[in-house]
Amino acid sequence: MALYSSHAGKPRVKTIRNSIIFIALLLFALATIFPIYFMVISSFADPVEAGAVNYSILPSKFTFASFKYFFDYSEYSYRWILNSLIVATTVMVSNVIFASMAGYAFSKLRFKGRGVLFAVLLVSMMIPYQVTQVPLYILVVNVFNLQNTYSALIMPGIVTVYNIFLAKQFMSSIPNEIMESAKIEGCSQFTIYWRIILPLSKTVLAVMAILTFMDSWNTFFWPLLVTNTMDMQTIQVGLKNFRFANTTFIAPMMAGATISALPMFILFFSLQKYFLEGVTVGAVKG
């Protein structure tokens, strides 16, 4: 506990302690920010520098030519962004709707097997994502024949167990007396869910929407598996087209990565408070 003590009467010890903490945090911040810095700086490099074997941290000149090269490289560059937007938005909306419904059912409704079913869902969270890829691919591509479609990109993420867990934990904290009062007034279960529970759960719904959109937008492996034409690729998969056998177009690729990261930057800096609330919202006692 000495690290966090006030060290009253020992200004030198306190100064050394604060300096060590400051330096450690500064080094950690620099290590975290450097990849983002390198991505942004490299995106302003000349496309000619992209194929160079040796490239510096600072480009020889700043230009928007790499951004233009990114959009001119393929006729589907805009389509990649549109595909990512369609998939991420659809997955986000479906998760908010279905996860909130499931969370309401698990937290406020009493039905046989509720505890067992919820336990099974929690156990499924412990299974690594990579383990389910092969059976999921066989199911979507070979059984349902949905390869290279929006359905293949969206269906696996329609609702996640984590969002159900998040909604259930938050809704469990809403007093049951509110529901009892609504039932006395003649409200149905759907009316209680729609008119009472959802308005009181705006915080957790916002957290679910933000985290789900970010996760879906940044997904690379699954869209890579189920798409085989450039017109159905998402922005994350489309960036791999700038890598060839003998060289990689670093600057145009970084320009595309910067563009794909813009929605994440906007979400984070405009909705920081929801990110901070999302850290503890699942810890509400149910």
Short mmCIF file of N, CA, C and O in Angstrom, two decimals, residues 2 10 71 75 117-118 128 142 150 238 261:
data_model
loop_
_atom_site.label_atom_id
_atom_site.label_comp_id
_atom_site.label_asym_id
_atom_site.label_seq_id
_atom_site.Cartn_x
_atom_site.Cartn_y
_atom_site.Cartn_z
N ALA A 2 2.19 1.11 0.16
CA ALA A 2 3.05 2.29 0.24
C ALA A 2 2.99 3.11 -1.05
O ALA A 2 3.19 4.32 -1.03
N LYS A 10 7.23 13.52 3.65
CA LYS A 10 8.31 12.99 2.82
C LYS A 10 8.11 13.45 1.38
O LYS A 10 7.74 12.67 0.49
N PHE A 71 -9.33 4.97 -53.36
CA PHE A 71 -10.66 4.96 -53.98
C PHE A 71 -10.60 4.68 -55.48
O PHE A 71 -11.56 4.16 -56.04
N GLU A 75 -13.11 -0.33 -58.32
CA GLU A 75 -14.44 0.23 -58.45
C GLU A 75 -15.31 -0.12 -57.25
O GLU A 75 -16.40 0.44 -57.08
N LEU A 117 -31.21 -22.85 -18.80
CA LEU A 117 -30.99 -22.26 -20.11
C LEU A 117 -30.00 -21.11 -20.03
O LEU A 117 -29.10 -20.99 -20.88
N PHE A 118 -30.11 -20.29 -19.00
CA PHE A 118 -29.18 -19.18 -18.86
C PHE A 118 -27.77 -19.69 -18.55
O PHE A 118 -26.78 -19.13 -19.03
N PRO A 128 -14.04 -20.74 -27.20
CA PRO A 128 -13.34 -19.78 -28.07
C PRO A 128 -14.06 -19.59 -29.40
O PRO A 128 -14.62 -20.54 -29.96
N ASN A 142 -22.58 -24.65 -46.69
CA ASN A 142 -22.98 -25.93 -47.28
C ASN A 142 -24.44 -26.29 -47.06
O ASN A 142 -25.07 -26.90 -47.93
N TYR A 150 -25.29 -11.00 -47.97
CA TYR A 150 -25.40 -10.23 -46.73
C TYR A 150 -25.89 -11.13 -45.59
O TYR A 150 -25.51 -10.94 -44.43
N GLY A 238 -11.37 -5.84 -47.70
CA GLY A 238 -10.93 -5.16 -48.92
C GLY A 238 -9.50 -4.64 -48.83
O GLY A 238 -8.80 -4.56 -49.85
N ALA A 261 -11.19 3.42 -39.69
CA ALA A 261 -11.12 3.68 -38.25
C ALA A 261 -11.90 4.92 -37.84
O ALA A 261 -12.17 5.12 -36.65
#
